[in-house]
């Protein structure tokens, strides 16, 4: 049954882009990228018990790495491949001190990390400063339709990697350490190294998405990576369901569609100018509260639980 | 300087807030020996257990495993050198099946990392098969194979204890540390545990059993070490310990 659901999802995903009107194709691309970043957040939170409120930093680092390299003449494909690597290396360097912190302290530290990064990018002339980095070449994928397939192919790769890791020796070590550090360490899990590795892995996912983003838009500025974006990734992960493979896709889809609908509503004639931003902030808050209250484990676990119960009356 | 001992604890002390929990403790366990450490509540048994397993670091003294000094090593490094640990508290991994819990125990003696797993390299597949076989064997041995695919948190206490034991065995330890494994178990479960522990000793595994229940250890242990107020007050065979007046005074007398 699960297999058929997967096949259906893949068929719909492949069939959708040519059918979408031009103006919605961009949403489809950004949704694929958001789900890719969220897959990393979900692994970090759901399987390793760490919270990052600064995941957009690595999205930005990947984007700027790809952008800067290709603006300076590096081939686009090499730039795209460099994006996750640079983001992962940055995560290792930043994570070594940061991951000494736990829980809320870690969350705030990652938030601070992003604020510092945004300030550096805004002041750095080498990165285009506050105006942004312009003239990033495009990937030879054949326009928006190509990017739609590319972003979802990237998502598919990331989801397969996530699934492979979760069901492996390393994944068991991670899940064990998230629930009982003492017992995991006694079983031979090097907890510090594992925490750092999964932080770097989630950063690599974000960096790869950021690389595609840079080529897709051809332009980057610090304003493209607000703190709100990091929070959005966390909300997507929680709403979809932490510790599930499909959760990030479902969560990202729900949030993106909802924000889109509210944006349409907010820009109706007669609405005040601040309506769209107020509505989107409100929807994150509301959705998070409703999810935590009624579906504490997120949409995907709630649905699969129900399916399992129906089969075993 | 080799002692030939599997485990050598020399002059180990550990204080908490100025109070010694373990003071100048010495302990030498021969390869293949089943050693019990007994003592009244607060004698420092669990502290000594933590000092050997690596959950605690000693203030002074040394701990050697097969003549390799381990007292400054973190717990995961000690696990890789062959220290297997079964805690008294049910430190299981909820959200994972019983089989996965036991497979996690193989960590100490396996190697596949994130990259091998991410791309399902052949080395990873081979090792994964081996871990699964090994875990199944450990489940069989501890009698919980029927629970293999159930979430670990659904197991009753006795089975959770068995699960911890299976998990420790899956790491192929040279020294097995058991912290009050019989506490909270029913008589039948206790019997089964005793049989299993005897079985493991039969395989040549060195076992250190920290236990409050004197009757349980007296029939199992080759030698018994008695702790009181953090000090080793006696060390000998079960018969010698039973006849030792200091032990009777400190522990057996009050327990009887």
Coordinates of C-alpha atoms in Angstrom, one line a residue, chain A residues 157 160-161 163-177 179-191 193-194 197-198 201, chain B residues 55 75-76 79-80 83-85 87 91-96 100 103-108 110-114 117-120 124 127-128 131 167:
Chain A
X157 CA 18.1 12.4 -3.6
X160 CA 16.7 8.7 -0.3
X161 CA 19.9 9.6 1.6
X163 CA 16.0 7.1 4.5
X164 CA 19.3 5.1 4.0
X165 CA 20.9 6.8 6.9
X166 CA 18.0 6.4 9.3
X167 CA 17.9 2.6 8.8
X168 CA 21.7 2.2 9.1
X169 CA 24.2 1.7 11.9
X170 CA 24.8 5.4 11.9
X171 CA 21.1 6.1 12.1
X172 CA 20.6 3.7 15.0
X173 CA 23.4 5.5 16.8
X174 CA 21.8 8.8 16.2
X175 CA 18.3 7.7 17.3
X176 CA 19.8 6.0 20.3
X177 CA 21.8 9.1 21.3
X179 CA 16.8 9.2 23.6
X180 CA 19.5 8.0 26.0
X181 CA 23.0 9.5 25.6
X182 CA 24.4 7.4 28.5
X183 CA 23.3 4.1 27.1
X184 CA 24.3 5.1 23.5
X185 CA 27.8 6.1 24.6
X186 CA 28.1 2.8 26.6
X187 CA 27.2 1.0 23.4
X188 CA 30.1 2.7 21.6
X189 CA 28.4 5.7 19.9
X190 CA 30.7 8.7 19.8
X191 CA 28.0 11.2 20.6
X193 CA 31.1 13.4 16.6
X194 CA 27.6 12.1 15.6
X197 CA 28.1 14.9 11.5
X198 CA 24.3 15.1 11.4
X201 CA 24.6 16.7 6.8
Chain B
X55 CA 30.1 7.2 33.2
X75 CA 32.6 5.6 27.6
X76 CA 32.4 4.9 23.9
X79 CA 33.0 0.1 24.8
X80 CA 35.3 -0.3 21.7
X83 CA 33.5 -3.1 28.1
X84 CA 29.9 -4.0 27.9
X85 CA 27.4 -2.4 30.3
X87 CA 22.5 -0.5 33.7
X91 CA 18.1 2.6 29.7
X92 CA 16.5 1.4 26.5
X93 CA 15.9 3.4 23.3
X94 CA 12.2 4.1 23.0
X95 CA 10.8 4.6 19.4
X96 CA 13.1 1.8 18.2
X100 CA 17.0 -2.2 16.5
X103 CA 21.5 -3.8 16.7
X104 CA 22.5 -0.4 18.2
X105 CA 24.6 -2.4 20.7
X106 CA 26.8 -3.6 17.8
X107 CA 28.1 -0.1 17.4
X108 CA 31.3 -0.8 19.4
X110 CA 31.3 -2.2 13.7
X111 CA 32.5 0.6 11.4
X112 CA 30.1 1.7 8.6
X113 CA 29.7 5.5 8.7
X114 CA 27.3 8.0 7.3
X117 CA 25.0 4.3 4.7
X118 CA 23.9 7.3 2.6
X119 CA 24.9 5.6 -0.7
X120 CA 24.4 2.0 0.5
X124 CA 27.7 -1.2 4.5
X127 CA 28.1 -5.2 7.7
X128 CA 24.4 -4.6 8.1
X131 CA 24.8 -6.9 12.6
X167 CA 22.4 -5.1 23.5

